[in-house]
Short mmCIF file of C-alpha atoms in Angstrom, two decimals:
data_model
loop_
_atom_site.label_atom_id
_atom_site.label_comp_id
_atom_site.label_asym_id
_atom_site.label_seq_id
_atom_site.Cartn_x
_atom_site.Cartn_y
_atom_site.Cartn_z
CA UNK A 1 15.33 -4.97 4.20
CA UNK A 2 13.97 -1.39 3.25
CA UNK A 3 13.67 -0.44 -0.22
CA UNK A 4 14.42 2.52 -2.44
CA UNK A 5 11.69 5.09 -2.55
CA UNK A 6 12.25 7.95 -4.91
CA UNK A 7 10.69 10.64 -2.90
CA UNK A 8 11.06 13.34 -5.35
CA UNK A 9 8.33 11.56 -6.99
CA UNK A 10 5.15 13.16 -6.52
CA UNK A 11 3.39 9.76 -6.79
CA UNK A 12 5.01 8.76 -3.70
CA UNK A 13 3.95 11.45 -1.77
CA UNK A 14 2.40 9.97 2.24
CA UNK A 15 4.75 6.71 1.64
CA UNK A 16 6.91 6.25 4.91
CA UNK A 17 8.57 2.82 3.57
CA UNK A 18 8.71 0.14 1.89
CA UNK A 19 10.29 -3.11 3.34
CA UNK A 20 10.80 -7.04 2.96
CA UNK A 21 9.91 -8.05 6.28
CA UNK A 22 9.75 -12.30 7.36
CA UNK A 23 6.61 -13.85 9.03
CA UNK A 24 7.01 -15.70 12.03
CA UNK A 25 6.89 -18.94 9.69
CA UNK A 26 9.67 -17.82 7.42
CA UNK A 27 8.01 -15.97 4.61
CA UNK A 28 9.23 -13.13 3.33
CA UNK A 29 6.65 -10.28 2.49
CA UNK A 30 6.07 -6.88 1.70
CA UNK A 31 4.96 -4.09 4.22
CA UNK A 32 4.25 -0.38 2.79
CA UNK A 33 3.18 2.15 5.52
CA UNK A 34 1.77 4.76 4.13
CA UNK A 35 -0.38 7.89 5.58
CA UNK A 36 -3.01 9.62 3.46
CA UNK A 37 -2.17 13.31 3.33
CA UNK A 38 -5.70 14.25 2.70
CA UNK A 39 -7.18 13.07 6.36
CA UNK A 40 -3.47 12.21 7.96
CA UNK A 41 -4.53 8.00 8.20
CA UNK A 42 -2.24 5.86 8.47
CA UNK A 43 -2.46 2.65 6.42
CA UNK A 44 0.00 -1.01 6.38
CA UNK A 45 -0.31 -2.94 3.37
CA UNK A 46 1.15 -6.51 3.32
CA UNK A 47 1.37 -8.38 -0.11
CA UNK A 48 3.45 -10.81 -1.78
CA UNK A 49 3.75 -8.52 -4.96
CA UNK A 50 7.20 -7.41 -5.05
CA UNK A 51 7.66 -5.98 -8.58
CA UNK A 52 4.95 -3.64 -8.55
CA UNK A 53 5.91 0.05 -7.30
CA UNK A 54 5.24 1.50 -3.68
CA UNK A 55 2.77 4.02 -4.74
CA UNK A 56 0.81 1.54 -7.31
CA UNK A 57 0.23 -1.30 -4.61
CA UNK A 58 -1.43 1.87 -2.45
CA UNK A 59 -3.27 3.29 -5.83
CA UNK A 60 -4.57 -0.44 -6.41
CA UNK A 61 -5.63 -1.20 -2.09
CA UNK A 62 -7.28 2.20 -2.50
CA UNK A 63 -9.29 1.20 -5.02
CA UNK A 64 -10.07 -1.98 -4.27
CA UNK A 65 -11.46 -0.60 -0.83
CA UNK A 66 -13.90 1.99 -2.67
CA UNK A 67 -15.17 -1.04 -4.53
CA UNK A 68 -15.64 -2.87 -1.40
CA UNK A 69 -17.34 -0.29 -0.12
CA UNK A 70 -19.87 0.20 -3.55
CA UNK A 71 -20.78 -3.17 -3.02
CA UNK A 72 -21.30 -3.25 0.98
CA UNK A 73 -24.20 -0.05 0.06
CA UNK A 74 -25.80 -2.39 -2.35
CA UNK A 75 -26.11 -5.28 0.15
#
């Protein structure tokens, strides 16, 4: 089930969709493709988090990865 994406809003800018898909064991998640307009990337996020706006479950991955990535140079 795809759902609404205001694409007038400029936070939603690279978002392709945002869908309920099921798992092969009958859960029901969330899948937001995405592709980052700066470098053309394309990213899938999966989550459980269905509240939560398209474009804040990308802000939050995104940032989440640069900490990751902090924390791999300090290793």
């Amino acid at each position: 089930m795809s759902r609404d994406l205001d694409y007038t809003d400029k936070r939603n800018q690279g978002i392709h969709s945002d869908d309920l898909v099921e798992t092969s064991e009958g859960y029901e998640i969330r899948r937001i493709i995405y592709t980052n307009p700066r470098d053309g990337r394309q990213y899938t996020y999966l989550t459980n988090q269905k509240t939560l706006s398209a474009w804040i479950i990308v802000l939050l991955y995104k940032h989440r990865w640069d900490i990751e990535k902090v924390f791999d140079e300090l290793k």
